[in-house]
Coordinates of N, CA, C and O in Angstrom, one line a residue:
X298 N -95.1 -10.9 64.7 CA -94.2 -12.1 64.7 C -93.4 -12.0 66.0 O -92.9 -10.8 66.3
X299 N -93.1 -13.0 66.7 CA -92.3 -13.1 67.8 C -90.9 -12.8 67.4 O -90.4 -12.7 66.3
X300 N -90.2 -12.6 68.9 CA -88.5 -12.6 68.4 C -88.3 -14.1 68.4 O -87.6 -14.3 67.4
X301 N -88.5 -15.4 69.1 CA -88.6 -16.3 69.1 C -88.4 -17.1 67.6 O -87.4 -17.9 67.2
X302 N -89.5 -16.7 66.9 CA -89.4 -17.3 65.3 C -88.8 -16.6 64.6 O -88.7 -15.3 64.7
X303 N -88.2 -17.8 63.5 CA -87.7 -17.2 62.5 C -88.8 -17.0 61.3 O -89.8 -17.7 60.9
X304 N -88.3 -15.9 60.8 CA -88.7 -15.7 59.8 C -88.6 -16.4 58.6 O -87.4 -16.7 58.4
X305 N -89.7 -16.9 57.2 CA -90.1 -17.8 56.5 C -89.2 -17.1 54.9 O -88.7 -17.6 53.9
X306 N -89.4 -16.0 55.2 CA -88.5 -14.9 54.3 C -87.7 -13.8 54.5 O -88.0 -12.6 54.2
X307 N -86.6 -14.4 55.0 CA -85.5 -13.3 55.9 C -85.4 -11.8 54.9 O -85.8 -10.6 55.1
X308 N -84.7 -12.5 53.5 CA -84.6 -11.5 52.5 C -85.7 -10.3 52.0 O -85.3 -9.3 51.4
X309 N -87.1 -10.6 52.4 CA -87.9 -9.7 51.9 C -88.9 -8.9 53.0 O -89.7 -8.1 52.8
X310 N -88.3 -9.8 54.4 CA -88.4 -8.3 55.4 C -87.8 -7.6 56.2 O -88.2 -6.8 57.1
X311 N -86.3 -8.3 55.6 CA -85.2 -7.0 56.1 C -85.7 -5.6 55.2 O -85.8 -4.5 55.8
X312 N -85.8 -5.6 54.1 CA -86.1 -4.3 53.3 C -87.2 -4.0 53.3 O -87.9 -4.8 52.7
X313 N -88.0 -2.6 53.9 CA -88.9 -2.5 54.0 C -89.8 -1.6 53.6 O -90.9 -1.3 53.9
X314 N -88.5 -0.7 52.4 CA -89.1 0.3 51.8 C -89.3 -0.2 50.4 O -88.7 -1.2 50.0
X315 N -90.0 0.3 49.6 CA -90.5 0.2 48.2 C -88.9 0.6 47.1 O -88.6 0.2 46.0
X316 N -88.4 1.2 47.7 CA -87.4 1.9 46.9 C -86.4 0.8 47.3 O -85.7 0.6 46.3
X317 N -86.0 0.2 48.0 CA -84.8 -0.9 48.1 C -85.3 -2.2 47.6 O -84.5 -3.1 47.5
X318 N -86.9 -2.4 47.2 CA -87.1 -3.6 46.5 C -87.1 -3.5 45.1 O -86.8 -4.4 44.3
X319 N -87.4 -2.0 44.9 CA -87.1 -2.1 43.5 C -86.1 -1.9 42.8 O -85.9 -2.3 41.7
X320 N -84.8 -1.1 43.7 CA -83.3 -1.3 43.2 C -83.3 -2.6 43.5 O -83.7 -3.2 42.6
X321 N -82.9 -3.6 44.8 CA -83.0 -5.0 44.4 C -83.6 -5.4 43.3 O -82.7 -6.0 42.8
X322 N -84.7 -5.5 42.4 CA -85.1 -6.0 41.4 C -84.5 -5.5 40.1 O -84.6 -6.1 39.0
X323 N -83.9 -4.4 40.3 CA -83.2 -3.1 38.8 C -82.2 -4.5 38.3 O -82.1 -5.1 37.2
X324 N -81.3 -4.8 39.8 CA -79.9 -5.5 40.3 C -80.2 -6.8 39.6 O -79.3 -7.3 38.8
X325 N -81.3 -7.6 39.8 CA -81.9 -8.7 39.5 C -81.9 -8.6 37.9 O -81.0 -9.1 37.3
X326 N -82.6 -8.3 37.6 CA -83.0 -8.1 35.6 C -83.1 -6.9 35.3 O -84.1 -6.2 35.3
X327 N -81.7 -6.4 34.9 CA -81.3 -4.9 34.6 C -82.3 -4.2 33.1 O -82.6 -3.0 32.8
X328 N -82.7 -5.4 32.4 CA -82.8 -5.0 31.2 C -83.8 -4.9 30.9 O -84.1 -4.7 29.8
X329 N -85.0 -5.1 32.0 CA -86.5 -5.4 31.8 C -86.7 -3.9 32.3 O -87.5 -3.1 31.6
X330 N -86.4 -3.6 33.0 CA -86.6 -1.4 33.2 C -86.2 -1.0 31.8 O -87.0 -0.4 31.1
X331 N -85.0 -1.4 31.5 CA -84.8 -0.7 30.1 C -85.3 -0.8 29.1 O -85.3 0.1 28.2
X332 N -85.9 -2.1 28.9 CA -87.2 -2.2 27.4 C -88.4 -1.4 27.6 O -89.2 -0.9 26.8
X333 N -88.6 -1.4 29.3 CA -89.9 -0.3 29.7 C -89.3 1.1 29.4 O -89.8 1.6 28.4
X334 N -88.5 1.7 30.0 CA -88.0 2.7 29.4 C -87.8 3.4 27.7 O -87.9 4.5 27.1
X335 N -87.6 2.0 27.4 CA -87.1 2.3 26.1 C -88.8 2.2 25.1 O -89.1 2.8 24.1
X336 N -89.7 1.4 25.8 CA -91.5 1.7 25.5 C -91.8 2.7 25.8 O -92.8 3.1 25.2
X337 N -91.4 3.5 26.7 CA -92.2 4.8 26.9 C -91.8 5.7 26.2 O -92.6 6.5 25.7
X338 N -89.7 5.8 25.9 CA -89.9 6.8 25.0 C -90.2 6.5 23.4 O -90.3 7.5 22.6
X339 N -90.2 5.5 22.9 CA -90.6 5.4 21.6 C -92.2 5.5 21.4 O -92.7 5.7 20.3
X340 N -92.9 5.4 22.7 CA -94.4 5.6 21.9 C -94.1 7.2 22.5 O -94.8 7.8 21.7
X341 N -93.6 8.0 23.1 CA -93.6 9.3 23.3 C -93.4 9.8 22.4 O -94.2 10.7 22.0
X342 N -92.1 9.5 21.4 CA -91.7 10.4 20.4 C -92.6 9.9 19.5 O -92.4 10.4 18.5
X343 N -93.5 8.9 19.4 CA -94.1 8.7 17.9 C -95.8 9.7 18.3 O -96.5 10.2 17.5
X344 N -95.9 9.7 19.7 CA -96.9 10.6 19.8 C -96.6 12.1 19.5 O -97.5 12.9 19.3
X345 N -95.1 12.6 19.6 CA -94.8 13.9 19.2 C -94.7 13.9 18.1 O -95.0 15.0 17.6
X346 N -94.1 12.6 17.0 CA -94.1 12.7 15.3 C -95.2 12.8 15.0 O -95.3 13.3 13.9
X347 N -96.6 12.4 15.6 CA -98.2 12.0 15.0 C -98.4 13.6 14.6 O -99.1 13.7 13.6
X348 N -97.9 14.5 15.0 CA -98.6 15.5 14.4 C -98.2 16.1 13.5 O -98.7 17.0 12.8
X349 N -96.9 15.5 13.6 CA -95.6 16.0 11.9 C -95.5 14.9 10.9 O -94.5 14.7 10.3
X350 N -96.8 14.2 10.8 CA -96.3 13.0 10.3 C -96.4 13.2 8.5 O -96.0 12.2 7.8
X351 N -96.7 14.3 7.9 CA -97.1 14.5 6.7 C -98.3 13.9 6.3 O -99.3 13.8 7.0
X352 N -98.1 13.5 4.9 CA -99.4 12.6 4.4 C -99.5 11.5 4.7 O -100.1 10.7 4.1
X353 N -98.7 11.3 5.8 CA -99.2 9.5 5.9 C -100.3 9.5 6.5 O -100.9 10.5 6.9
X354 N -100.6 8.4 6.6 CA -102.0 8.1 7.3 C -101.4 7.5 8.6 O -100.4 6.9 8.8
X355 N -102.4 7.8 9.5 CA -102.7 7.9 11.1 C -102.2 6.5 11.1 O -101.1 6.2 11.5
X356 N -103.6 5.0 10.6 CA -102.9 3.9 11.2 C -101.8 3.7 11.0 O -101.0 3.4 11.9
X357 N -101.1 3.8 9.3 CA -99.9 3.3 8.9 C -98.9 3.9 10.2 O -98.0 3.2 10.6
X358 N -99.1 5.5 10.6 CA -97.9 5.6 11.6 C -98.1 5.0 12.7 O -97.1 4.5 13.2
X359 N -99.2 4.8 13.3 CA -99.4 3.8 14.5 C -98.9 2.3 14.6 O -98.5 1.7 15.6
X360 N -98.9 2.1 13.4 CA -98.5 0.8 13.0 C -96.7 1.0 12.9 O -96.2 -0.1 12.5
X361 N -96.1 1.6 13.0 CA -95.1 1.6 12.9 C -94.6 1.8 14.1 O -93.9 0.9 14.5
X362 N -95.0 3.0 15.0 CA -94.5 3.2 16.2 C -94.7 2.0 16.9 O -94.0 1.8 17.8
X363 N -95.8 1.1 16.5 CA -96.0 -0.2 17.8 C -94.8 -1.2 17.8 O -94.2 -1.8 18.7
X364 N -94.8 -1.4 16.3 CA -93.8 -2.5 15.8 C -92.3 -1.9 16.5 O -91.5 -2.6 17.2
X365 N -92.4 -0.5 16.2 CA -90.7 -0.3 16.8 C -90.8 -0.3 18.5 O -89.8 -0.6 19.2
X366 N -91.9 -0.1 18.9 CA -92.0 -0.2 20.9 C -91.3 -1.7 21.1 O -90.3 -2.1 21.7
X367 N -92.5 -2.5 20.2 CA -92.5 -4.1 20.2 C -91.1 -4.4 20.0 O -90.5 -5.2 20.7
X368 N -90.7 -3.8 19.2 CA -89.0 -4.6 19.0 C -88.1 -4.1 19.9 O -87.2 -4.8 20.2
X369 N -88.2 -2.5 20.6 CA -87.0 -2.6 21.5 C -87.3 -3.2 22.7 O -86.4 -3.4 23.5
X370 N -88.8 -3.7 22.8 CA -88.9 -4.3 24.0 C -88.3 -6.1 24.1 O -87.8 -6.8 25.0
X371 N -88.6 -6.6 22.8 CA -88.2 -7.6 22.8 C -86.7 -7.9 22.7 O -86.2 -8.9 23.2
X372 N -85.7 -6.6 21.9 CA -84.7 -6.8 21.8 C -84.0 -6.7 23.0 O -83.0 -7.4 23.3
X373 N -84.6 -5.9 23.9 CA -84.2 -5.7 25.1 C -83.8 -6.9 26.2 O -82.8 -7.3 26.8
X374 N -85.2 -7.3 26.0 CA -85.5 -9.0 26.7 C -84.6 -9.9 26.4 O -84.0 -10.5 27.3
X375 N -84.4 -10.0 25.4 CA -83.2 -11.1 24.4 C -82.3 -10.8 25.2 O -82.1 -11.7 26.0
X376 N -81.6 -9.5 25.1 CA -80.2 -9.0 25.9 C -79.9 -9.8 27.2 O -78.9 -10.5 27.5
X377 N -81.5 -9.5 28.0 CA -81.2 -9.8 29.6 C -81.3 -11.6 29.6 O -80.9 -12.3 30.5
X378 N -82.0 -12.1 28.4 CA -81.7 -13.4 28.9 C -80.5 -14.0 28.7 O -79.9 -14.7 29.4
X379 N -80.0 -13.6 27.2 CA -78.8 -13.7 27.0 C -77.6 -13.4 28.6 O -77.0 -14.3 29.2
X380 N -77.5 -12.3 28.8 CA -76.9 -11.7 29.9 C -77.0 -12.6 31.0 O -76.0 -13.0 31.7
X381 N -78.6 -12.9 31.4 CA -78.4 -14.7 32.6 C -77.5 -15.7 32.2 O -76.5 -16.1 32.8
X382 N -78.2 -16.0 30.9 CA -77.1 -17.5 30.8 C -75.9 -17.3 30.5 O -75.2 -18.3 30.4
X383 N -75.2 -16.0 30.2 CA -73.6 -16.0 30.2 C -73.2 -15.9 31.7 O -72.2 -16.6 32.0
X384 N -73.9 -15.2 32.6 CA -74.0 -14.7 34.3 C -73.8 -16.2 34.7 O -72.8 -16.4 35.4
X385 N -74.8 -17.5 34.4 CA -75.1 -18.5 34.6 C -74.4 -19.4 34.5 O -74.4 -20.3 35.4
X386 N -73.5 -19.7 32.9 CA -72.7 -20.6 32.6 C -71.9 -20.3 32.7 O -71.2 -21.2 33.2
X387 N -71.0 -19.1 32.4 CA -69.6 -18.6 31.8 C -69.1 -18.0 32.9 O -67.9 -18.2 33.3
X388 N -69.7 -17.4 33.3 CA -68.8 -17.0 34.9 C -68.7 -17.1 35.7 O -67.9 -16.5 36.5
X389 N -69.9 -18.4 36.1 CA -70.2 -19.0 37.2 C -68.9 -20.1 37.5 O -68.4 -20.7 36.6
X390 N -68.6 -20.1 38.3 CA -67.5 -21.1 38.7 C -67.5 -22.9 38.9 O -68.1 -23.3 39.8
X391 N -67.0 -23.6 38.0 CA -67.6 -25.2 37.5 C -67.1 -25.9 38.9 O -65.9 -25.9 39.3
X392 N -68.0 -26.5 39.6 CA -68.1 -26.9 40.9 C -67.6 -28.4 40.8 O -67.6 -29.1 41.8

């Protein structure tokens, strides 16, 4: 690209490492890393319970660990949308 033209997306090639797009994005939707986060370690520890699980049976714990991944991921989600539209309506300043 020339020095002449401007660029079509100033914001996304001033930064040109991988690691400053993805703290910009952390900054962006904080709570979508943390439901991933929070999926990795709930199926981790239900893969470390699978072998202490007693007599239960395999699917029934599988079936549990999924439902609880599923739920902190969604609970998670909830948060950050909630957290927009308070960012969005309530603190935003009425023009």
């Amino acid at each position: 690209m020339s020095s002449g033209q401007e660029s079509v997306f100033p914001e996304y090639e001033t930064e040109t490492s991988q690691t400053a797009k993805l703290l910009r994005k952390f900054k962006e939707t904080p709570f979508v890393p943390i439901g991933m986060a929070g999926f990795a370690v709930l199926v981790g520890y239900g893969l470390y319970k699978l072998k202490h699980r007693g007599d239960m049976k395999m699917s029934l714990h599988l079936i549990h660990v999924r439902v609880a991944a599923q739920g902190f991921v969604v609970g998670a989600l909830t948060c950050g949308v909630l957290y927009s539209m308070f960012q969005e309506h309530v603190m935003k300043p009425k023009e």
